[in-house]
CSV table of C-alpha atoms in Angstrom, one decimal:
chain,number,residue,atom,x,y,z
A,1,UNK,CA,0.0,0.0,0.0
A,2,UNK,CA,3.1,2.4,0.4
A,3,UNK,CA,3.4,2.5,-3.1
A,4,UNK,CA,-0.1,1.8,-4.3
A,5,UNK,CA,-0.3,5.8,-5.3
A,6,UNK,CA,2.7,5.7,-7.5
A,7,UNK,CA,1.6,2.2,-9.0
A,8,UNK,CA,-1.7,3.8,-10.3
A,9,UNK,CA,-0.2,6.6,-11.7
A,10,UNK,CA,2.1,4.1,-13.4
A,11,UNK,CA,-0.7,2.2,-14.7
A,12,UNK,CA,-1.6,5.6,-17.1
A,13,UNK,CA,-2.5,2.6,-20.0
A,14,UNK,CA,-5.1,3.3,-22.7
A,15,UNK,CA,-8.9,2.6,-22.2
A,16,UNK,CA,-8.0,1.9,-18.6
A,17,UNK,CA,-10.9,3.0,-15.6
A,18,UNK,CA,-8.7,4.2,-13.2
A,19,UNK,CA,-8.3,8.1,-12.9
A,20,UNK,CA,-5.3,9.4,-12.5
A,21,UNK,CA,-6.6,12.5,-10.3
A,22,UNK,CA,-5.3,13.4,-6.9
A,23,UNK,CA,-8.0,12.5,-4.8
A,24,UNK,CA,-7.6,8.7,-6.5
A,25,UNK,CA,-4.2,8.7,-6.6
A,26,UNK,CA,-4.0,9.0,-2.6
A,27,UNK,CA,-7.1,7.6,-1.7
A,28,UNK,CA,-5.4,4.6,0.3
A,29,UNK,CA,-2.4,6.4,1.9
A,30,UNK,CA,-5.5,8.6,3.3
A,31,UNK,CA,-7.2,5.8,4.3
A,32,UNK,CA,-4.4,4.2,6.1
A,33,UNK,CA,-3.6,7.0,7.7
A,34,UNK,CA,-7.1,7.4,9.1
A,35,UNK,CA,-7.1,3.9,10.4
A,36,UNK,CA,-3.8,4.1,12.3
A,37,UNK,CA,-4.9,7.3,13.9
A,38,UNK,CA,-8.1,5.4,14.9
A,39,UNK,CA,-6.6,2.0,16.4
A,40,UNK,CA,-4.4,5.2,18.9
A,41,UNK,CA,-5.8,5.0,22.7
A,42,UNK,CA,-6.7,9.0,23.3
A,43,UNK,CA,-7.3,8.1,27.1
A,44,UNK,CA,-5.5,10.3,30.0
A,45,UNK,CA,-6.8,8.3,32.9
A,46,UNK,CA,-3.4,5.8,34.8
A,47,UNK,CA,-6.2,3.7,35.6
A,48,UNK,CA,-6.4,2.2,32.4
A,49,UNK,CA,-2.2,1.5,32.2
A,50,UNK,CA,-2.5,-0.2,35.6
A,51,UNK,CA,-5.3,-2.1,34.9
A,52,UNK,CA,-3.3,-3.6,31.8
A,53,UNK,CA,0.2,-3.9,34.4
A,54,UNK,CA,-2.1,-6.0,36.7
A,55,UNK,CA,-3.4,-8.5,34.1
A,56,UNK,CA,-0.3,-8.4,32.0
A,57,UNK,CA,1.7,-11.9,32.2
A,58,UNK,CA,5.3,-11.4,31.3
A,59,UNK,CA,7.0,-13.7,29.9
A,60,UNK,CA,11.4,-15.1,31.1
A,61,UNK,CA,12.4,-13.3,27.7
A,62,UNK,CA,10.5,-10.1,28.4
A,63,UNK,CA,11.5,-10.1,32.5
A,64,UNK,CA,15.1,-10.7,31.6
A,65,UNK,CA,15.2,-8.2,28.6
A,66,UNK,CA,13.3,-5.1,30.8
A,67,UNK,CA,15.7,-6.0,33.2
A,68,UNK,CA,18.6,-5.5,31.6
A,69,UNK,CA,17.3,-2.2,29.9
A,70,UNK,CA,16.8,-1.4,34.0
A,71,UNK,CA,20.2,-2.0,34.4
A,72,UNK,CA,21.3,-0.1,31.8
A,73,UNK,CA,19.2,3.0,33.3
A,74,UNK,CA,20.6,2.8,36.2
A,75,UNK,CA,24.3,2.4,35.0
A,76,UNK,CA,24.0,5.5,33.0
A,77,UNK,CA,22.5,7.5,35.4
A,78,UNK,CA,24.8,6.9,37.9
A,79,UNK,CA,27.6,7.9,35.0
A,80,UNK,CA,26.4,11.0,34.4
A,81,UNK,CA,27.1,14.0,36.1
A,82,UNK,CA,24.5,16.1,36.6
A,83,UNK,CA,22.7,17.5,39.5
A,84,UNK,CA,20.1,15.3,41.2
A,85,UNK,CA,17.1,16.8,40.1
A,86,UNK,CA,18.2,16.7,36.8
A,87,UNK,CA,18.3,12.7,36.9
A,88,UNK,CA,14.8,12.7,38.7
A,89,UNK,CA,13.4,15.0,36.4
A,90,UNK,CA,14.1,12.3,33.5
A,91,UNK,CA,13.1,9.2,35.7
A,92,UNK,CA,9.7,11.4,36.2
A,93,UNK,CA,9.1,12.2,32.9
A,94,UNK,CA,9.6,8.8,31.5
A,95,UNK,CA,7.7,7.3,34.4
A,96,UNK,CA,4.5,9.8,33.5
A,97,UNK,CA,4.4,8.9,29.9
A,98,UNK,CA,4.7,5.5,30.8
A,99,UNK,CA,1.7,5.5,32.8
A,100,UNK,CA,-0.8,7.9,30.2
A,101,UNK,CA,-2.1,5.7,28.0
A,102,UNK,CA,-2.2,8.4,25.0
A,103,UNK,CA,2.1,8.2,25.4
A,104,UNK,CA,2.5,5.1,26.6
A,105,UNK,CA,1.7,3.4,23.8
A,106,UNK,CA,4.3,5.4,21.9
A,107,UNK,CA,6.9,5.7,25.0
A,108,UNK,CA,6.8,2.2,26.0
A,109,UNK,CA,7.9,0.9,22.5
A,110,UNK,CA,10.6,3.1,22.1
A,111,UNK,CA,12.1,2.2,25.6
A,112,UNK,CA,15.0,0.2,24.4
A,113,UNK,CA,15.6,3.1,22.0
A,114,UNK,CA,15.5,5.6,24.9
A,115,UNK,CA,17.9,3.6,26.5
A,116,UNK,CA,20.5,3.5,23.8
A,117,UNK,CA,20.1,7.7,23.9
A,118,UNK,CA,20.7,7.5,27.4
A,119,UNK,CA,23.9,5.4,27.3
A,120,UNK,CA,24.9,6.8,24.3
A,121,UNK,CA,24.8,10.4,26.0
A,122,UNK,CA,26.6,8.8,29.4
A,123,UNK,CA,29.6,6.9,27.8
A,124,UNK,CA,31.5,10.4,28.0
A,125,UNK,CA,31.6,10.3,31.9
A,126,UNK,CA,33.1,7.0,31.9
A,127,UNK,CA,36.4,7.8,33.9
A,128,UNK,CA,39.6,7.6,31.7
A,129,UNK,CA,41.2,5.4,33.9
A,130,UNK,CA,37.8,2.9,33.6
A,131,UNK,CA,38.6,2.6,29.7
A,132,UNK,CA,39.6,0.0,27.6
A,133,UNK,CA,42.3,0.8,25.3
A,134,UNK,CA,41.2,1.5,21.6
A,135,UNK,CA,42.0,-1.9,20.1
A,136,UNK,CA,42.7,0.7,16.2
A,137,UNK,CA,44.7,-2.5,14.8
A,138,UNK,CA,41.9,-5.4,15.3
A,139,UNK,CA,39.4,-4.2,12.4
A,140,UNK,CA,41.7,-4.0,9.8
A,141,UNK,CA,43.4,-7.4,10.7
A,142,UNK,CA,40.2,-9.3,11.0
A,143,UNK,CA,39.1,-7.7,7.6
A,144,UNK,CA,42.5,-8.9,6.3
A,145,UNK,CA,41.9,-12.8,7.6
A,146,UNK,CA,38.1,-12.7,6.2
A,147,UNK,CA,38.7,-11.2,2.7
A,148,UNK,CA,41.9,-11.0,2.0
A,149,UNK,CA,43.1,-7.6,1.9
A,150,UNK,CA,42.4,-4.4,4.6
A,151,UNK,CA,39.0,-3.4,2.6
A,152,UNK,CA,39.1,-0.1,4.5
A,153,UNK,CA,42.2,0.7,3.2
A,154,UNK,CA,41.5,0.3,-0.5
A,155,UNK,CA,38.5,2.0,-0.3
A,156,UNK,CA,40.8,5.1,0.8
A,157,UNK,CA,43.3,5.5,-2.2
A,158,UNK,CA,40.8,6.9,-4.3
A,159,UNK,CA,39.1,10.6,-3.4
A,160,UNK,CA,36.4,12.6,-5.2
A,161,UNK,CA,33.8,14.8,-4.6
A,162,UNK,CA,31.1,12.8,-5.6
A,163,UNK,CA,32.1,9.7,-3.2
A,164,UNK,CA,32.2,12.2,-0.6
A,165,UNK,CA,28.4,13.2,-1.1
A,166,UNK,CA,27.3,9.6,-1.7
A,167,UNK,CA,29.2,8.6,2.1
A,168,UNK,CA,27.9,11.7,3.8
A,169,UNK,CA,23.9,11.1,2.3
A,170,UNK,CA,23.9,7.9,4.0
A,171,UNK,CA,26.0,8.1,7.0
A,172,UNK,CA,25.0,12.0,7.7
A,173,UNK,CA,21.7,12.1,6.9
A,174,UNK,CA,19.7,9.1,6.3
A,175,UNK,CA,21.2,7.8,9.1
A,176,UNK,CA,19.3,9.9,11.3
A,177,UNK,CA,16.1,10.3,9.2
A,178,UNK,CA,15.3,6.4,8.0
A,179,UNK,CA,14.6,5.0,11.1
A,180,UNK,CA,12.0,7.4,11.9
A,181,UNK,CA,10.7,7.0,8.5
A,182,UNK,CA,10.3,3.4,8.5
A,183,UNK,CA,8.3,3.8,11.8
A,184,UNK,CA,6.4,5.9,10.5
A,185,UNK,CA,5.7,3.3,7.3
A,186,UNK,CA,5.4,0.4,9.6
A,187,UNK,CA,2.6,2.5,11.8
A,188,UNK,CA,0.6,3.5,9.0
A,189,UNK,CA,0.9,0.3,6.4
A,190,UNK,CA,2.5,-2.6,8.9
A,191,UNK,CA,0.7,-5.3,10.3
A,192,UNK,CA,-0.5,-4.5,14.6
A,193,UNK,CA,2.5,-4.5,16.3
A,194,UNK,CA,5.6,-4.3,13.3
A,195,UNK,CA,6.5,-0.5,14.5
A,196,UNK,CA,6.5,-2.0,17.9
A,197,UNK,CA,8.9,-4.7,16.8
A,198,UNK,CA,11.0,-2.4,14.9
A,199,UNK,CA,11.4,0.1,18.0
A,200,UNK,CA,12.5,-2.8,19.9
A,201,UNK,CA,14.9,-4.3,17.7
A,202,UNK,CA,16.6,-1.2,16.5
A,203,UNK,CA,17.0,-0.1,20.3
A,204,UNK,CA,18.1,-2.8,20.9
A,205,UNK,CA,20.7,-3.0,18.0
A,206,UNK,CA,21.8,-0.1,19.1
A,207,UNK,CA,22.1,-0.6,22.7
A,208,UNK,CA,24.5,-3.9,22.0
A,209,UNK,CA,26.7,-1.7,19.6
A,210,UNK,CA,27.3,1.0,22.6
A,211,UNK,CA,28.4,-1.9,24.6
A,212,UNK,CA,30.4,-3.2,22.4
A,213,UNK,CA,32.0,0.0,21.7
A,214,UNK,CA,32.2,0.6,26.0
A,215,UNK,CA,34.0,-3.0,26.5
A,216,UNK,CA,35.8,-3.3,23.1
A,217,UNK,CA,36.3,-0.2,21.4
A,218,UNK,CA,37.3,-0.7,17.7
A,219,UNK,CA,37.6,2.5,16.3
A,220,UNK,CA,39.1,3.4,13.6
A,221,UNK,CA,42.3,5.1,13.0
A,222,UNK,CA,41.3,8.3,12.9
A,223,UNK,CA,39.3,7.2,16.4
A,224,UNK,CA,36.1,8.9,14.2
A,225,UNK,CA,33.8,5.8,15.8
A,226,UNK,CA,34.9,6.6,19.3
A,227,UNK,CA,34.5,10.4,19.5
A,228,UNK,CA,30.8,10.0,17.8
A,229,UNK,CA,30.4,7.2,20.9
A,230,UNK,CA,31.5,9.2,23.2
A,231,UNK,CA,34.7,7.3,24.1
A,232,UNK,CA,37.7,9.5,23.0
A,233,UNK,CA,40.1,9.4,25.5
């Protein structure tokens, strides 16, 4: 259904009954819209959230994975350095939207996401003298045992313009803007649940990558991969 509007414009063939005006073209996307905002819960009232915490039966996988996220919360909370109130303030605000239905059912979903921004932004108080050292030579080696040659490296002899744009479109932008985009898709056009399922596994992709980068930092030689992660020493 995403790209049912440009399909029927496509489909221009003679003696054909489909019209080809606005209002047809993007008829479904407005439609699907419409439904998604239907099947949202609008309520205010707690109540209704502990009413679902009190019937809810979570499962080992679910217990084990909220409590790691927990864990996390708490780890990178007691990293930062900020004043007090300013770590309540965030334990209150994410507690609130938890409990309104109208954001929990966006918060909730995005938790494991919320918890890779939160480590992400904490990794810079990790004491220097806590860190791992920057393991720059590891990459390239296991890239020369796997295919052969240090694929980084050859990618490097040769500089233009052009390749410049087509690494910065991906890495600087899309990047950022994609994953929001394909929740968005998955909301509108996805089965129940797929944004849901997307939230969670990107968090959580992106929560293991943090960690990786915390216990085994692989930067780069130009240590690019641990200043964006915080990690520069």
């Amino acid at each position: 259904m995403v790209a049912a509007p440009l399909a029927r414009l496509a489909r221009r063939v003679p003696g054909s009954n489909i019209s080809a005006s606005p209002k047809n073209l993007f008829t479904p996307l407005t439609l699907a819209v419409t439904a998604a905002v239907q099947r949202l819960d609008f309520s205010l009232n707690p109540k209704v959230t502990f009413g679902k915490i009190a019937k809810a039966k979570p499962t080992v996988p679910q217990i084990v994975q909220n409590a790691m996220l927990f864990g996390v919360w708490c780890y990178s909370l007691w990293m930062i350095t900020a004043a007090l109130w300013f770590k309540l303030f965030i334990v209150s605000a994410y507690t609130a939207a938890v409990l309104v239905p109208f954001t929990s059912q966006l918060i909730w979903p995005a938790t494991p996401v919320l918890t890779w921004v939160l480590l992400f932004f904490s990794a810079r108080y990790i004491p220097t003298s806590s860190r791992p050292g920057i393991h720059v030579a590891l990459l390239p080696a296991l890239e020369s045992v796997m295919y052969g040659a240090n694929i980084s490296d050859l990618q490097t002899r040769f500089t233009h313009p052009v390749l410049d744009v087509l690494a910065w479109l991906p890495y600087g932008v899309l990047h950022f803007t994609l994953p929001v985009v394909v929740a968005l898709v998955l909301w509108v056009f996805g089965p129940r649940g797929s944004a849901q399922y997307w939230g969670k596994a990107f968090g959580w992709m992106n929560v293991l990558g943090v960690m990786t980068q915390i216990i085994l930092p692989c930067a780069a030689p130009c240590k690019l991969t641990a200043v964006v992660c915080g990690l520069h020493y």
